[in-house]
Amino acid sequence: MRAAQLFLMTIILGGCVSVHIAPPKAERSTGVKFEAPASPFTKAAADNVDGIWRNTKNGNAISYLSDCSDTSDPPLTSIEQGVLTGLNPYTYVAQKETKFEGRAARRSTVKGQVDGIPSIVDLLIFKRNNCIYILSYAGLEQHHETNKKSFDEFISRFKTP
């Protein structure tokens, strides 16, 4: 669950200065296949996610996180709540239970604030082969629609082992 909480903070607050207390090291999935988002997204560095790309023009970020070390098998809604901890207060714009790669998945779009700044997070959360996957598109509310198609394309090309 700590990985999910750090995930959102890494995406939205990536440029902020903070004290970092290292959570237990997550065991990452191997063999994931994806196509990186196209320009204007560029790869960024972050220790708390498997991959993250930022739009250099507006700060929007597309990322994914895998965690294969959580033996508690939390429900998708609990994972989602952990991710949304830094978005306060928040409301759902859309949410649905769906399937991804033949597994139960949860797709949500959530509007809220990070340090008083209106933001939107679009999530796809699912579990497969004892791993949790969180695919995310996050950014300022005013720029959300700008790169939504890029996130949908990222999802369509994302494959797990």
PDB file of N, CA and C in Angstrom, residues 66-159:
ATOM      1  N   SER A  66       4.510  -1.388 -10.868  1.00  0.00           N
ATOM      2  CA  SER A  66       4.178  -2.786 -10.586  1.00  0.00           C
ATOM      3  C   SER A  66       4.711  -3.116  -9.208  1.00  0.00           C
ATOM      4  N   ASP A  67       3.983  -3.943  -8.498  1.00  0.00           N
ATOM      5  CA  ASP A  67       4.420  -4.405  -7.185  1.00  0.00           C
ATOM      6  C   ASP A  67       4.031  -5.870  -7.055  1.00  0.00           C
ATOM      7  N   CYS A  68       5.031  -6.728  -7.016  1.00  0.00           N
ATOM      8  CA  CYS A  68       4.803  -8.169  -6.924  1.00  0.00           C
ATOM      9  C   CYS A  68       5.167  -8.701  -5.539  1.00  0.00           C
ATOM     10  N   SER A  69       5.307  -7.815  -4.564  1.00  0.00           N
ATOM     11  CA  SER A  69       5.724  -8.238  -3.224  1.00  0.00           C
ATOM     12  C   SER A  69       4.613  -8.138  -2.182  1.00  0.00           C
ATOM     13  N   ASP A  70       3.442  -7.625  -2.558  1.00  0.00           N
ATOM     14  CA  ASP A  70       2.342  -7.470  -1.601  1.00  0.00           C
ATOM     15  C   ASP A  70       1.581  -8.784  -1.487  1.00  0.00           C
ATOM     16  N   THR A  71       1.766  -9.492  -0.396  1.00  0.00           N
ATOM     17  CA  THR A  71       1.121 -10.798  -0.216  1.00  0.00           C
ATOM     18  C   THR A  71      -0.281 -10.693   0.373  1.00  0.00           C
ATOM     19  N   SER A  72      -0.725  -9.470   0.686  1.00  0.00           N
ATOM     20  CA  SER A  72      -2.037  -9.313   1.331  1.00  0.00           C
ATOM     21  C   SER A  72      -3.199  -9.389   0.344  1.00  0.00           C
ATOM     22  N   ASP A  73      -2.947  -9.314  -0.962  1.00  0.00           N
ATOM     23  CA  ASP A  73      -3.962  -9.377  -2.008  1.00  0.00           C
ATOM     24  C   ASP A  73      -5.111  -8.389  -1.754  1.00  0.00           C
ATOM     25  N   PRO A  74      -4.793  -7.092  -1.681  1.00  0.00           N
ATOM     26  CA  PRO A  74      -5.833  -6.106  -1.401  1.00  0.00           C
ATOM     27  C   PRO A  74      -6.817  -5.966  -2.559  1.00  0.00           C
ATOM     28  N   PRO A  75      -8.065  -5.597  -2.266  1.00  0.00           N
ATOM     29  CA  PRO A  75      -9.022  -5.353  -3.352  1.00  0.00           C
ATOM     30  C   PRO A  75      -8.614  -4.112  -4.152  1.00  0.00           C
ATOM     31  N   LEU A  76      -9.054  -4.046  -5.401  1.00  0.00           N
ATOM     32  CA  LEU A  76      -8.709  -2.928  -6.279  1.00  0.00           C
ATOM     33  C   LEU A  76      -9.125  -1.586  -5.681  1.00  0.00           C
ATOM     34  N   THR A  77     -10.259  -1.555  -5.007  1.00  0.00           N
ATOM     35  CA  THR A  77     -10.709  -0.294  -4.407  1.00  0.00           C
ATOM     36  C   THR A  77      -9.755   0.181  -3.313  1.00  0.00           C
ATOM     37  N   SER A  78      -9.185  -0.729  -2.549  1.00  0.00           N
ATOM     38  CA  SER A  78      -8.217  -0.345  -1.510  1.00  0.00           C
ATOM     39  C   SER A  78      -6.930   0.189  -2.121  1.00  0.00           C
ATOM     40  N   ILE A  79      -6.490  -0.438  -3.194  1.00  0.00           N
ATOM     41  CA  ILE A  79      -5.293   0.038  -3.883  1.00  0.00           C
ATOM     42  C   ILE A  79      -5.549   1.451  -4.387  1.00  0.00           C
ATOM     43  N   GLU A  80      -6.710   1.654  -4.993  1.00  0.00           N
ATOM     44  CA  GLU A  80      -7.057   2.971  -5.515  1.00  0.00           C
ATOM     45  C   GLU A  80      -7.079   4.024  -4.409  1.00  0.00           C
ATOM     46  N   GLN A  81      -7.654   3.697  -3.276  1.00  0.00           N
ATOM     47  CA  GLN A  81      -7.692   4.650  -2.160  1.00  0.00           C
ATOM     48  C   GLN A  81      -6.282   5.026  -1.710  1.00  0.00           C
ATOM     49  N   GLY A  82      -5.371   4.068  -1.718  1.00  0.00           N
ATOM     50  CA  GLY A  82      -3.986   4.357  -1.360  1.00  0.00           C
ATOM     51  C   GLY A  82      -3.334   5.312  -2.346  1.00  0.00           C
ATOM     52  N   VAL A  83      -3.622   5.142  -3.627  1.00  0.00           N
ATOM     53  CA  VAL A  83      -3.069   6.019  -4.643  1.00  0.00           C
ATOM     54  C   VAL A  83      -3.597   7.441  -4.480  1.00  0.00           C
ATOM     55  N   LEU A  84      -4.863   7.562  -4.133  1.00  0.00           N
ATOM     56  CA  LEU A  84      -5.515   8.873  -4.091  1.00  0.00           C
ATOM     57  C   LEU A  84      -5.281   9.647  -2.801  1.00  0.00           C
ATOM     58  N   THR A  85      -4.492   9.123  -1.900  1.00  0.00           N
ATOM     59  CA  THR A  85      -4.254   9.770  -0.609  1.00  0.00           C
ATOM     60  C   THR A  85      -3.775  11.211  -0.742  1.00  0.00           C
ATOM     61  N   GLY A  86      -2.922  11.511  -1.708  1.00  0.00           N
ATOM     62  CA  GLY A  86      -2.383  12.860  -1.857  1.00  0.00           C
ATOM     63  C   GLY A  86      -3.295  13.834  -2.572  1.00  0.00           C
ATOM     64  N   LEU A  87      -4.413  13.366  -3.085  1.00  0.00           N
ATOM     65  CA  LEU A  87      -5.360  14.188  -3.818  1.00  0.00           C
ATOM     66  C   LEU A  87      -6.516  14.500  -2.870  1.00  0.00           C
ATOM     67  N   ASN A  88      -6.548  15.734  -2.334  1.00  0.00           N
ATOM     68  CA  ASN A  88      -7.497  15.997  -1.259  1.00  0.00           C
ATOM     69  C   ASN A  88      -8.035  17.418  -1.328  1.00  0.00           C
ATOM     70  N   PRO A  89      -9.329  17.624  -1.271  1.00  0.00           N
ATOM     71  CA  PRO A  89     -10.380  16.617  -1.398  1.00  0.00           C
ATOM     72  C   PRO A  89     -10.500  16.169  -2.850  1.00  0.00           C
ATOM     73  N   TYR A  90     -11.189  15.052  -3.070  1.00  0.00           N
ATOM     74  CA  TYR A  90     -11.351  14.588  -4.440  1.00  0.00           C
ATOM     75  C   TYR A  90     -12.760  14.060  -4.673  1.00  0.00           C
ATOM     76  N   THR A  91     -13.140  14.067  -5.964  1.00  0.00           N
ATOM     77  CA  THR A  91     -14.423  13.518  -6.396  1.00  0.00           C
ATOM     78  C   THR A  91     -14.170  12.704  -7.663  1.00  0.00           C
ATOM     79  N   TYR A  92     -15.015  11.707  -7.853  1.00  0.00           N
ATOM     80  CA  TYR A  92     -14.898  10.870  -9.048  1.00  0.00           C
ATOM     81  C   TYR A  92     -15.595  11.552 -10.221  1.00  0.00           C
ATOM     82  N   VAL A  93     -14.888  11.635 -11.335  1.00  0.00           N
ATOM     83  CA  VAL A  93     -15.469  12.099 -12.579  1.00  0.00           C
ATOM     84  C   VAL A  93     -16.074  10.892 -13.289  1.00  0.00           C
ATOM     85  N   ALA A  94     -15.370   9.771 -13.218  1.00  0.00           N
ATOM     86  CA  ALA A  94     -15.831   8.511 -13.806  1.00  0.00           C
ATOM     87  C   ALA A  94     -15.156   7.362 -13.079  1.00  0.00           C
ATOM     88  N   GLN A  95     -15.862   6.245 -13.005  1.00  0.00           N
ATOM     89  CA  GLN A  95     -15.265   5.030 -12.456  1.00  0.00           C
ATOM     90  C   GLN A  95     -16.047   3.840 -12.970  1.00  0.00           C
ATOM     91  N   LYS A  96     -15.318   2.769 -13.268  1.00  0.00           N
ATOM     92  CA  LYS A  96     -15.993   1.561 -13.728  1.00  0.00           C
ATOM     93  C   LYS A  96     -15.134   0.343 -13.462  1.00  0.00           C
ATOM     94  N   GLU A  97     -15.816  -0.742 -13.225  1.00  0.00           N
ATOM     95  CA  GLU A  97     -15.161  -2.037 -13.134  1.00  0.00           C
ATOM     96  C   GLU A  97     -15.101  -2.561 -14.562  1.00  0.00           C
ATOM     97  N   THR A  98     -13.948  -3.058 -14.966  1.00  0.00           N
ATOM     98  CA  THR A  98     -13.768  -3.494 -16.340  1.00  0.00           C
ATOM     99  C   THR A  98     -12.844  -4.709 -16.359  1.00  0.00           C
ATOM    100  N   LYS A  99     -12.388  -5.082 -17.506  1.00  0.00           N
ATOM    101  CA  LYS A  99     -11.414  -6.170 -17.667  1.00  0.00           C
ATOM    102  C   LYS A  99     -10.198  -5.614 -18.391  1.00  0.00           C
ATOM    103  N   PHE A 100      -9.025  -6.101 -17.990  1.00  0.00           N
ATOM    104  CA  PHE A 100      -7.791  -5.757 -18.690  1.00  0.00           C
ATOM    105  C   PHE A 100      -6.942  -7.009 -18.733  1.00  0.00           C
ATOM    106  N   GLU A 101      -6.564  -7.416 -19.912  1.00  0.00           N
ATOM    107  CA  GLU A 101      -5.822  -8.662 -20.113  1.00  0.00           C
ATOM    108  C   GLU A 101      -6.517  -9.843 -19.430  1.00  0.00           C
ATOM    109  N   GLY A 102      -7.827  -9.863 -19.512  1.00  0.00           N
ATOM    110  CA  GLY A 102      -8.613 -10.957 -18.971  1.00  0.00           C
ATOM    111  C   GLY A 102      -8.773 -10.962 -17.464  1.00  0.00           C
ATOM    112  N   ARG A 103      -8.360  -9.904 -16.798  1.00  0.00           N
ATOM    113  CA  ARG A 103      -8.446  -9.818 -15.334  1.00  0.00           C
ATOM    114  C   ARG A 103      -9.338  -8.654 -14.929  1.00  0.00           C
ATOM    115  N   ALA A 104      -9.890  -8.756 -13.732  1.00  0.00           N
ATOM    116  CA  ALA A 104     -10.691  -7.656 -13.194  1.00  0.00           C
ATOM    117  C   ALA A 104      -9.811  -6.416 -13.093  1.00  0.00           C
ATOM    118  N   ALA A 105     -10.374  -5.283 -13.466  1.00  0.00           N
ATOM    119  CA  ALA A 105      -9.636  -4.027 -13.428  1.00  0.00           C
ATOM    120  C   ALA A 105     -10.581  -2.917 -12.994  1.00  0.00           C
ATOM    121  N   ARG A 106      -9.984  -1.822 -12.564  1.00  0.00           N
ATOM    122  CA  ARG A 106     -10.758  -0.649 -12.149  1.00  0.00           C
ATOM    123  C   ARG A 106     -10.182   0.562 -12.881  1.00  0.00           C
ATOM    124  N   ARG A 107     -11.043   1.263 -13.608  1.00  0.00           N
ATOM    125  CA  ARG A 107     -10.639   2.472 -14.336  1.00  0.00           C
ATOM    126  C   ARG A 107     -11.374   3.643 -13.705  1.00  0.00           C
ATOM    127  N   SER A 108     -10.625   4.629 -13.265  1.00  0.00           N
ATOM    128  CA  SER A 108     -11.203   5.781 -12.580  1.00  0.00           C
ATOM    129  C   SER A 108     -10.546   7.072 -13.054  1.00  0.00           C
ATOM    130  N   THR A 109     -11.363   8.106 -13.132  1.00  0.00           N
ATOM    131  CA  THR A 109     -10.867   9.454 -13.350  1.00  0.00           C
ATOM    132  C   THR A 109     -11.314  10.259 -12.140  1.00  0.00           C
ATOM    133  N   VAL A 110     -10.350  10.896 -11.497  1.00  0.00           N
ATOM    134  CA  VAL A 110     -10.611  11.558 -10.219  1.00  0.00           C
ATOM    135  C   VAL A 110     -10.103  12.997 -10.280  1.00  0.00           C
ATOM    136  N   LYS A 111     -10.958  13.906  -9.842  1.00  0.00           N
ATOM    137  CA  LYS A 111     -10.608  15.318  -9.800  1.00  0.00           C
ATOM    138  C   LYS A 111     -10.419  15.719  -8.349  1.00  0.00           C
ATOM    139  N   GLY A 112      -9.364  16.468  -8.083  1.00  0.00           N
ATOM    140  CA  GLY A 112      -9.114  16.910  -6.717  1.00  0.00           C
ATOM    141  C   GLY A 112      -8.060  17.989  -6.691  1.00  0.00           C
ATOM    142  N   GLN A 113      -7.467  18.154  -5.536  1.00  0.00           N
ATOM    143  CA  GLN A 113      -6.444  19.176  -5.377  1.00  0.00           C
ATOM    144  C   GLN A 113      -5.198  18.582  -4.733  1.00  0.00           C
ATOM    145  N   VAL A 114      -4.062  19.076  -5.185  1.00  0.00           N
ATOM    146  CA  VAL A 114      -2.779  18.770  -4.567  1.00  0.00           C
ATOM    147  C   VAL A 114      -2.219  20.110  -4.126  1.00  0.00           C
ATOM    148  N   ASP A 115      -2.101  20.295  -2.832  1.00  0.00           N
ATOM    149  CA  ASP A 115      -1.650  21.573  -2.282  1.00  0.00           C
ATOM    150  C   ASP A 115      -2.471  22.742  -2.820  1.00  0.00           C
ATOM    151  N   GLY A 116      -3.782  22.536  -2.971  1.00  0.00           N
ATOM    152  CA  GLY A 116      -4.687  23.590  -3.430  1.00  0.00           C
ATOM    153  C   GLY A 116      -4.726  23.783  -4.929  1.00  0.00           C
ATOM    154  N   ILE A 117      -3.990  22.984  -5.693  1.00  0.00           N
ATOM    155  CA  ILE A 117      -3.949  23.127  -7.150  1.00  0.00           C
ATOM    156  C   ILE A 117      -4.875  22.081  -7.780  1.00  0.00           C
ATOM    157  N   PRO A 118      -5.871  22.519  -8.585  1.00  0.00           N
ATOM    158  CA  PRO A 118      -6.802  21.575  -9.222  1.00  0.00           C
ATOM    159  C   PRO A 118      -6.065  20.604 -10.144  1.00  0.00           C
ATOM    160  N   SER A 119      -6.262  19.316  -9.899  1.00  0.00           N
ATOM    161  CA  SER A 119      -5.565  18.264 -10.635  1.00  0.00           C
ATOM    162  C   SER A 119      -6.542  17.156 -10.989  1.00  0.00           C
ATOM    163  N   ILE A 120      -6.179  16.364 -11.987  1.00  0.00           N
ATOM    164  CA  ILE A 120      -6.971  15.187 -12.374  1.00  0.00           C
ATOM    165  C   ILE A 120      -6.016  14.011 -12.516  1.00  0.00           C
ATOM    166  N   VAL A 121      -6.467  12.857 -12.023  1.00  0.00           N
ATOM    167  CA  VAL A 121      -5.716  11.615 -12.145  1.00  0.00           C
ATOM    168  C   VAL A 121      -6.612  10.590 -12.813  1.00  0.00           C
ATOM    169  N   ASP A 122      -6.103   9.963 -13.843  1.00  0.00           N
ATOM    170  CA  ASP A 122      -6.796   8.890 -14.549  1.00  0.00           C
ATOM    171  C   ASP A 122      -6.023   7.616 -14.241  1.00  0.00           C
ATOM    172  N   LEU A 123      -6.692   6.597 -13.713  1.00  0.00           N
ATOM    173  CA  LEU A 123      -6.032   5.372 -13.262  1.00  0.00           C
ATOM    174  C   LEU A 123      -6.612   4.123 -13.915  1.00  0.00           C
ATOM    175  N   LEU A 124      -5.760   3.163 -14.169  1.00  0.00           N
ATOM    176  CA  LEU A 124      -6.166   1.803 -14.483  1.00  0.00           C
ATOM    177  C   LEU A 124      -5.406   0.922 -13.508  1.00  0.00           C
ATOM    178  N   ILE A 125      -6.137   0.189 -12.677  1.00  0.00           N
ATOM    179  CA  ILE A 125      -5.535  -0.670 -11.654  1.00  0.00           C
ATOM    180  C   ILE A 125      -6.013  -2.095 -11.887  1.00  0.00           C
ATOM    181  N   PHE A 126      -5.068  -3.032 -11.883  1.00  0.00           N
ATOM    182  CA  PHE A 126      -5.428  -4.441 -12.025  1.00  0.00           C
ATOM    183  C   PHE A 126      -4.355  -5.303 -11.389  1.00  0.00           C
ATOM    184  N   LYS A 127      -4.693  -6.570 -11.191  1.00  0.00           N
ATOM    185  CA  LYS A 127      -3.745  -7.543 -10.646  1.00  0.00           C
ATOM    186  C   LYS A 127      -3.617  -8.684 -11.647  1.00  0.00           C
ATOM    187  N   ARG A 128      -2.395  -9.181 -11.769  1.00  0.00           N
ATOM    188  CA  ARG A 128      -2.163 -10.313 -12.662  1.00  0.00           C
ATOM    189  C   ARG A 128      -0.929 -11.066 -12.181  1.00  0.00           C
ATOM    190  N   ASN A 129      -1.064 -12.375 -12.075  1.00  0.00           N
ATOM    191  CA  ASN A 129       0.048 -13.256 -11.690  1.00  0.00           C
ATOM    192  C   ASN A 129       0.767 -12.768 -10.436  1.00  0.00           C
ATOM    193  N   ASN A 130      -0.002 -12.502  -9.407  1.00  0.00           N
ATOM    194  CA  ASN A 130       0.502 -12.076  -8.098  1.00  0.00           C
ATOM    195  C   ASN A 130       1.171 -10.703  -8.099  1.00  0.00           C
ATOM    196  N   CYS A 131       0.878  -9.892  -9.081  1.00  0.00           N
ATOM    197  CA  CYS A 131       1.418  -8.529  -9.145  1.00  0.00           C
ATOM    198  C   CYS A 131       0.266  -7.525  -9.224  1.00  0.00           C
ATOM    199  N   ILE A 132       0.497  -6.362  -8.659  1.00  0.00           N
ATOM    200  CA  ILE A 132      -0.424  -5.239  -8.766  1.00  0.00           C
ATOM    201  C   ILE A 132       0.161  -4.283  -9.796  1.00  0.00           C
ATOM    202  N   TYR A 133      -0.689  -3.793 -10.689  1.00  0.00           N
ATOM    203  CA  TYR A 133      -0.268  -2.824 -11.699  1.00  0.00           C
ATOM    204  C   TYR A 133      -1.128  -1.573 -11.574  1.00  0.00           C
ATOM    205  N   ILE A 134      -0.470  -0.420 -11.610  1.00  0.00           N
ATOM    206  CA  ILE A 134      -1.166   0.862 -11.566  1.00  0.00           C
ATOM    207  C   ILE A 134      -0.652   1.689 -12.735  1.00  0.00           C
ATOM    208  N   LEU A 135      -1.521   1.941 -13.703  1.00  0.00           N
ATOM    209  CA  LEU A 135      -1.195   2.809 -14.827  1.00  0.00           C
ATOM    210  C   LEU A 135      -1.876   4.139 -14.558  1.00  0.00           C
ATOM    211  N   SER A 136      -1.159   5.232 -14.759  1.00  0.00           N
ATOM    212  CA  SER A 136      -1.666   6.526 -14.340  1.00  0.00           C
ATOM    213  C   SER A 136      -1.366   7.635 -15.339  1.00  0.00           C
ATOM    214  N   TYR A 137      -2.311   8.540 -15.426  1.00  0.00           N
ATOM    215  CA  TYR A 137      -2.136   9.780 -16.177  1.00  0.00           C
ATOM    216  C   TYR A 137      -2.553  10.891 -15.227  1.00  0.00           C
ATOM    217  N   ALA A 138      -1.639  11.788 -14.892  1.00  0.00           N
ATOM    218  CA  ALA A 138      -1.921  12.824 -13.896  1.00  0.00           C
ATOM    219  C   ALA A 138      -1.414  14.176 -14.380  1.00  0.00           C
ATOM    220  N   GLY A 139      -2.128  15.199 -13.954  1.00  0.00           N
ATOM    221  CA  GLY A 139      -1.686  16.547 -14.299  1.00  0.00           C
ATOM    222  C   GLY A 139      -2.680  17.587 -13.819  1.00  0.00           C
ATOM    223  N   LEU A 140      -2.412  18.805 -14.187  1.00  0.00           N
ATOM    224  CA  LEU A 140      -3.290  19.903 -13.820  1.00  0.00           C
ATOM    225  C   LEU A 140      -4.626  19.760 -14.553  1.00  0.00           C
ATOM    226  N   GLU A 141      -5.695  20.117 -13.865  1.00  0.00           N
ATOM    227  CA  GLU A 141      -7.027  19.990 -14.437  1.00  0.00           C
ATOM    228  C   GLU A 141      -7.123  20.703 -15.795  1.00  0.00           C
ATOM    229  N   GLN A 142      -6.541  21.868 -15.898  1.00  0.00           N
ATOM    230  CA  GLN A 142      -6.661  22.656 -17.128  1.00  0.00           C
ATOM    231  C   GLN A 142      -5.995  22.000 -18.334  1.00  0.00           C
ATOM    232  N   HIS A 143      -5.090  21.054 -18.107  1.00  0.00           N
ATOM    233  CA  HIS A 143      -4.387  20.398 -19.211  1.00  0.00           C
ATOM    234  C   HIS A 143      -4.795  18.936 -19.402  1.00  0.00           C
ATOM    235  N   HIS A 144      -5.770  18.460 -18.650  1.00  0.00           N
ATOM    236  CA  HIS A 144      -6.099  17.029 -18.661  1.00  0.00           C
ATOM    237  C   HIS A 144      -6.455  16.504 -20.057  1.00  0.00           C
ATOM    238  N   GLU A 145      -7.328  17.176 -20.755  1.00  0.00           N
ATOM    239  CA  GLU A 145      -7.780  16.679 -22.060  1.00  0.00           C
ATOM    240  C   GLU A 145      -6.664  16.667 -23.097  1.00  0.00           C
ATOM    241  N   THR A 146      -5.647  17.480 -22.908  1.00  0.00           N
ATOM    242  CA  THR A 146      -4.557  17.619 -23.876  1.00  0.00           C
ATOM    243  C   THR A 146      -3.899  16.286 -24.220  1.00  0.00           C
ATOM    244  N   ASN A 147      -3.667  15.436 -23.239  1.00  0.00           N
ATOM    245  CA  ASN A 147      -2.914  14.200 -23.463  1.00  0.00           C
ATOM    246  C   ASN A 147      -3.682  12.933 -23.105  1.00  0.00           C
ATOM    247  N   LYS A 148      -4.984  13.026 -22.939  1.00  0.00           N
ATOM    248  CA  LYS A 148      -5.784  11.854 -22.580  1.00  0.00           C
ATOM    249  C   LYS A 148      -5.644  10.753 -23.630  1.00  0.00           C
ATOM    250  N   LYS A 149      -5.632  11.121 -24.892  1.00  0.00           N
ATOM    251  CA  LYS A 149      -5.496  10.131 -25.962  1.00  0.00           C
ATOM    252  C   LYS A 149      -4.153   9.393 -25.851  1.00  0.00           C
ATOM    253  N   SER A 150      -3.099  10.101 -25.472  1.00  0.00           N
ATOM    254  CA  SER A 150      -1.786   9.463 -25.298  1.00  0.00           C
ATOM    255  C   SER A 150      -1.842   8.400 -24.212  1.00  0.00           C
ATOM    256  N   PHE A 151      -2.589   8.666 -23.138  1.00  0.00           N
ATOM    257  CA  PHE A 151      -2.716   7.677 -22.064  1.00  0.00           C
ATOM    258  C   PHE A 151      -3.522   6.471 -22.539  1.00  0.00           C
ATOM    259  N   ASP A 152      -4.606   6.717 -23.252  1.00  0.00           N
ATOM    260  CA  ASP A 152      -5.407   5.608 -23.779  1.00  0.00           C
ATOM    261  C   ASP A 152      -4.561   4.733 -24.709  1.00  0.00           C
ATOM    262  N   GLU A 153      -3.704   5.343 -25.517  1.00  0.00           N
ATOM    263  CA  GLU A 153      -2.809   4.575 -26.395  1.00  0.00           C
ATOM    264  C   GLU A 153      -1.785   3.792 -25.578  1.00  0.00           C
ATOM    265  N   PHE A 154      -1.254   4.401 -24.519  1.00  0.00           N
ATOM    266  CA  PHE A 154      -0.307   3.706 -23.645  1.00  0.00           C
ATOM    267  C   PHE A 154      -0.960   2.453 -23.058  1.00  0.00           C
ATOM    268  N   ILE A 155      -2.181   2.598 -22.575  1.00  0.00           N
ATOM    269  CA  ILE A 155      -2.917   1.456 -22.016  1.00  0.00           C
ATOM    270  C   ILE A 155      -3.094   0.373 -23.065  1.00  0.00           C
ATOM    271  N   SER A 156      -3.486   0.749 -24.271  1.00  0.00           N
ATOM    272  CA  SER A 156      -3.780  -0.247 -25.315  1.00  0.00           C
ATOM    273  C   SER A 156      -2.546  -1.056 -25.714  1.00  0.00           C
ATOM    274  N   ARG A 157      -1.363  -0.524 -25.470  1.00  0.00           N
ATOM    275  CA  ARG A 157      -0.123  -1.211 -25.855  1.00  0.00           C
ATOM    276  C   ARG A 157       0.609  -1.826 -24.660  1.00  0.00           C
ATOM    277  N   PHE A 158       0.026  -1.746 -23.489  1.00  0.00           N
ATOM    278  CA  PHE A 158       0.660  -2.243 -22.261  1.00  0.00           C
ATOM    279  C   PHE A 158       0.329  -3.727 -22.099  1.00  0.00           C
ATOM    280  N   LYS A 159       1.343  -4.554 -21.986  1.00  0.00           N
ATOM    281  CA  LYS A 159       1.179  -6.005 -21.852  1.00  0.00           C
ATOM    282  C   LYS A 159       1.994  -6.524 -20.680  1.00  0.00           C
TER     283      LYS A 159
END
